[in-house]
Tab-separated table of C-alpha atoms in Angstrom:
chain	number	residue	atom	x	y	z
A	133	MET	CA	99.065	-76.404	14.070
A	134	ALA	CA	101.592	-73.599	14.591
A	135	MET	CA	99.118	-71.020	13.269
A	136	ILE	CA	96.437	-72.251	15.652
A	137	LEU	CA	98.846	-71.993	18.575
A	138	ARG	CA	99.879	-68.498	17.503
A	139	GLU	CA	96.243	-67.372	17.333
A	140	PHE	CA	95.593	-68.966	20.691
A	141	LYS	CA	98.563	-67.049	22.123
A	142	LYS	CA	97.152	-63.772	20.723
A	143	ILE	CA	93.745	-64.495	22.231
A	144	ILE	CA	95.285	-65.248	25.613
A	145	ALA	CA	97.311	-62.021	25.470
A	146	ASP	CA	94.178	-60.005	24.624
A	147	VAL	CA	92.232	-61.627	27.451
A	148	ARG	CA	95.049	-60.829	29.891
A	149	LYS	CA	95.076	-57.178	28.797
A	150	LYS	CA	91.327	-56.898	29.280
A	151	ILE	CA	91.507	-58.549	32.692
A	152	GLU	CA	94.239	-56.095	33.715
A	153	LEU	CA	92.077	-53.184	32.555
A	154	VAL	CA	89.104	-54.456	34.536
A	155	GLU	CA	91.305	-55.016	37.578
A	156	GLY	CA	92.642	-51.451	37.293
A	157	LEU	CA	89.104	-50.121	37.055
A	158	ILE	CA	88.034	-52.086	40.128
A	159	VAL	CA	91.038	-50.854	42.122
A	160	ALA	CA	90.349	-47.249	41.077
A	161	LEU	CA	86.692	-47.552	42.053
A	162	LYS	CA	87.630	-49.078	45.388
A	163	GLU	CA	90.016	-46.218	46.129
A	164	LYS	CA	87.389	-43.639	45.154
A	165	LEU	CA	84.833	-45.283	47.411
A	166	GLU	CA	87.273	-45.399	50.317
A	167	HIS	CA	88.087	-41.703	49.923
A	168	THR	CA	84.433	-40.812	49.504
A	169	SER	CA	83.436	-42.769	52.581
A	170	SER	CA	86.038	-40.961	54.685
A	171	HIS	CA	84.738	-37.615	53.402
A	172	MET	CA	81.151	-38.693	54.019
A	173	LYS	CA	81.985	-39.606	57.606
A	174	LEU	CA	83.421	-36.131	58.171
A	175	LEU	CA	80.407	-34.522	56.498
A	176	VAL	CA	77.932	-36.526	58.596
A	177	GLU	CA	79.775	-35.655	61.804
A	178	THR	CA	79.812	-31.964	60.878
A	179	VAL	CA	76.103	-31.919	60.052
A	180	SER	CA	75.355	-33.781	63.263
A	181	ASN	CA	77.359	-31.258	65.287
A	182	LEU	CA	75.595	-28.366	63.575
A	183	ALA	CA	72.199	-29.900	64.237
A	184	GLU	CA	73.061	-30.372	67.913
A	185	TYR	CA	74.295	-26.785	68.125
A	186	PHE	CA	71.053	-25.429	66.662
A	187	ARG	CA	68.946	-27.674	68.937
A	188	GLU	CA	70.805	-26.293	71.950
A	189	ARG	CA	70.354	-22.706	70.767
A	190	ARG	CA	66.662	-23.289	70.146
A	191	GLY	CA	66.340	-24.681	73.658
A	192	GLU	CA	68.089	-21.614	75.098
A	193	LYS	CA	65.785	-19.228	73.210
A	194	LYS	CA	62.656	-21.065	74.400
A	195	SER	CA	63.833	-21.014	78.025
A	196	LYS	CA	64.510	-17.250	77.773
A	197	LYS	CA	61.009	-16.610	76.361
A	198	LYS	CA	59.337	-18.581	79.167
A	199	LYS	CA	60.921	-16.377	81.871
């Protein structure tokens, strides 16, 4: 009976270690996604601003040509 309990204790310890590893992986992935999303927001805003700038410049060039 003592041997069975000892093996059971080892199994439980191994399962806990694996759960901790998975939890660490999930936390790391979450942090990466949060950082990436903040960078993506900045990138999208920058591209949007550039696109608006070029649209405005294109509009200015067309209005100059029409005169």
